[in-house]
Amino acid sequence: MKLLFSLLLMIGSMFCKAQNLYSKAYGEPTNPSVIFIHGGPGGNATLFEGTTAQKLADKGFYVIVYDRRGEGRSKDASATMTFKESFEDLKGIYSAYNIKKANIIAHSFGGIIGTLFTEQFPDKVKSLTLAGALFTQQETYNHILKKAKEHFQNDSVQLKEISAIENLDKNSAAYRKRCYEMAGKLGFFDMPNPTPESENLRKKYLTGEFYKSNIRNPNSPLTFYQNEPLNNLDNTTVLKDIRKKGIPVFAIYGKNDSIFSEKQLNDLKNIAGKRNFKLIDNCSHYLFVDQQDHFLEFIKLTLK
């Protein structure tokens, strides 16, 4: 049996290589499968892989990470960055690792991809976990700019910048980029009070091999917005439909992940269900690093 799995994985790896996809599996293939979908466009799975993938596998899961075509370590100058292409990449991962049904964990922009994939291919998804994931994009942008106005109410330069952002095409790469730059100025992605554990995880990542392969494609967002018409989505209805199909939706977010409003998180809790929703204290966007133990415990309890 082990020889059979080895042969299948070898064939799968060849398939991924042919598609210019970086991927790697952690844990035993006989354990429940988990596929991690990273953020972006232009991101990669190095932070999750370098800090969390093996530890999640140690909890009894078969964890697969990959970088989408044209992003991160999956270099491809001809990548279109569309959702259709993302779905093809993800289906390729299923084939490469001989998976029929998997638990999907989707982070940040990966939440949009994971949600739409689950809607389109429900037979391939055992559960969908949104981990600090986008689901109502315009609400997130509106919230960031609202908070920025409050914070910079006496700063004419920043108020002028906010006004300029608001006048941009809301379905453009520039609008998205400048909204998140504003969120960065506000410290919205930062853990409020780093713990020794989180600092150690970040230090090991920054000085290790995975950080050396933390490749970013700055052209990815521009390509995505050029080729994908569905680029500013509200997936509320989609998530409700997924629940109606009998697929569990789990949601875990940092209480200090300030790109999401209290209303957004309450709406998501109502969709997923109180038992399937968790907010973590002293935790921001990269929750699997900020509060790794809480993240792993939630995944273990919900997916098993």
Coordinates of C-alpha atoms in Angstrom, one line a residue, residues 102-267:
A102 CA -10.7 17.5 0.9
N103 CA -11.1 19.9 3.7
I104 CA -10.2 23.4 2.4
I105 CA -8.5 26.0 4.6
A106 CA -8.5 29.4 2.8
H107 CA -6.6 32.4 4.0
S108 CA -7.1 36.1 3.0
F109 CA -7.8 36.4 -0.8
G110 CA -7.7 32.6 -0.8
G111 CA -11.1 32.7 0.9
I112 CA -12.6 34.1 -2.3
I113 CA -11.1 31.3 -4.4
G114 CA -12.0 28.6 -1.8
T115 CA -15.6 29.8 -1.6
L116 CA -16.1 29.9 -5.3
F117 CA -14.4 26.6 -5.8
T118 CA -16.6 25.0 -3.2
E119 CA -19.7 26.4 -4.8
Q120 CA -18.7 25.1 -8.3
F121 CA -17.3 21.7 -7.2
P122 CA -19.2 20.8 -4.0
D123 CA -18.5 17.1 -4.6
K124 CA -14.8 17.8 -4.0
V125 CA -15.1 19.6 -0.7
K126 CA -15.7 18.0 2.7
S127 CA -15.6 21.3 4.5
L128 CA -14.6 25.0 4.0
T129 CA -12.7 26.9 6.6
L130 CA -12.3 30.6 6.2
A131 CA -9.2 31.7 8.2
G132 CA -8.8 35.4 8.2
A133 CA -10.4 35.2 4.7
L134 CA -12.1 37.8 2.6
F135 CA -15.8 37.2 1.8
T136 CA -17.4 40.7 1.3
Q137 CA -14.7 42.7 -0.4
Q138 CA -16.3 46.1 -0.8
E139 CA -17.4 46.0 2.9
T140 CA -13.7 45.5 3.8
Y141 CA -12.5 48.4 1.7
N142 CA -15.3 50.7 3.0
H143 CA -14.4 49.7 6.6
I144 CA -10.7 50.4 6.0
L145 CA -11.3 53.9 4.6
K146 CA -13.9 54.7 7.3
K147 CA -11.4 53.9 10.0
A148 CA -8.7 55.8 8.2
K149 CA -10.8 58.9 8.1
E150 CA -11.4 58.7 11.8
H151 CA -7.7 58.1 12.6
F152 CA -6.4 60.8 10.3
Q153 CA -9.2 63.4 10.9
N154 CA -6.6 66.1 11.7
D155 CA -4.1 65.1 9.0
S156 CA -4.9 66.9 5.7
V157 CA -2.3 65.0 3.7
Q158 CA -3.8 61.6 4.6
L159 CA -7.3 62.8 4.2
K160 CA -6.5 63.9 0.7
E161 CA -5.0 60.5 0.0
I162 CA -8.2 58.8 1.3
S163 CA -10.3 61.0 -0.9
A164 CA -8.2 60.1 -3.9
I165 CA -8.7 56.4 -3.1
E166 CA -12.4 56.8 -2.9
N167 CA -12.5 58.4 -6.3
L168 CA -10.7 55.5 -8.0
D169 CA -12.5 52.7 -9.9
K170 CA -13.6 50.3 -7.2
N171 CA -13.0 47.4 -9.6
S172 CA -9.4 48.2 -10.1
A173 CA -6.0 46.9 -8.9
A174 CA -5.0 50.4 -7.8
Y175 CA -8.1 50.8 -5.6
R176 CA -7.4 47.5 -3.9
K177 CA -3.7 48.2 -3.5
R178 CA -4.1 51.7 -2.0
C179 CA -6.9 50.5 0.4
Y180 CA -4.5 47.9 1.8
E181 CA -1.6 50.3 1.9
M182 CA -3.9 52.5 4.1
A183 CA -4.7 49.5 6.3
G184 CA -0.9 49.0 6.7
K185 CA -0.5 52.6 7.8
L186 CA -3.1 51.9 10.5
G187 CA -1.3 48.8 11.7
F188 CA -4.4 46.6 10.8
F189 CA -2.2 43.6 9.9
D190 CA -0.1 43.7 13.1
M191 CA -0.5 41.6 16.2
P192 CA -1.2 44.0 19.1
N193 CA 1.0 42.3 21.7
P194 CA 3.4 39.7 20.2
T195 CA 4.0 36.7 22.4
P196 CA 7.3 34.8 22.8
E197 CA 5.8 32.0 20.8
S198 CA 4.7 34.2 17.9
E199 CA 8.0 36.1 17.9
N200 CA 9.9 32.8 17.8
L201 CA 7.8 31.5 14.9
R202 CA 8.4 34.7 12.9
K203 CA 12.2 34.6 13.7
K204 CA 12.5 31.0 12.6
Y205 CA 10.6 31.8 9.4
L206 CA 12.6 34.9 8.6
T207 CA 15.9 33.2 9.1
G208 CA 14.9 29.9 7.4
E209 CA 14.7 28.4 4.0
F210 CA 11.0 29.2 3.4
Y211 CA 11.6 33.0 3.7
K212 CA 14.3 32.7 1.0
S213 CA 11.6 31.3 -1.3
N214 CA 9.1 34.0 -0.4
I215 CA 8.7 35.0 -4.0
R216 CA 6.1 37.7 -4.8
N217 CA 4.9 38.5 -8.3
P218 CA 4.1 42.3 -8.4
N219 CA 2.3 41.9 -11.7
S220 CA -0.2 39.3 -10.4
P221 CA -2.8 41.8 -9.2
L222 CA -2.7 43.8 -12.4
T223 CA -3.0 40.6 -14.5
F224 CA -5.9 39.4 -12.3
Y225 CA -7.9 42.7 -12.6
Q226 CA -7.2 42.8 -16.4
N227 CA -8.4 39.3 -17.0
E228 CA -11.0 38.5 -14.3
P229 CA -14.3 40.4 -14.4
L230 CA -15.4 39.1 -11.0
N231 CA -13.0 41.1 -8.9
N232 CA -14.9 42.8 -6.1
L233 CA -17.3 40.2 -4.7
D234 CA -19.8 39.7 -1.9
N235 CA -19.9 36.0 -1.2
T236 CA -22.5 36.1 1.5
T237 CA -25.2 34.3 -0.7
V238 CA -22.6 31.8 -2.0
L239 CA -21.7 30.8 1.6
K240 CA -25.3 30.4 2.5
D241 CA -25.8 28.2 -0.5
I242 CA -22.8 26.1 0.4
R243 CA -24.3 25.5 3.9
K244 CA -27.6 24.5 2.2
K245 CA -25.7 21.9 0.2
G246 CA -24.7 20.3 3.5
I247 CA -21.0 21.4 3.4
P248 CA -19.9 22.7 6.8
V249 CA -18.5 26.2 6.8
F250 CA -16.0 27.1 9.6
A251 CA -14.6 30.5 10.3
I252 CA -11.7 31.5 12.5
Y253 CA -10.5 35.1 12.7
G254 CA -8.2 37.3 14.8
K255 CA -10.2 39.6 17.0
N256 CA -7.6 42.3 16.0
D257 CA -7.7 41.6 12.3
S258 CA -8.9 45.1 11.7
I259 CA -9.6 44.9 8.0
F260 CA -12.9 43.3 9.0
S261 CA -15.7 45.3 10.7
E262 CA -17.7 43.9 13.7
K263 CA -20.7 43.7 11.4
Q264 CA -18.9 41.6 8.9
L265 CA -17.7 39.1 11.5
N266 CA -21.2 38.9 13.1
D267 CA -22.7 38.3 9.6

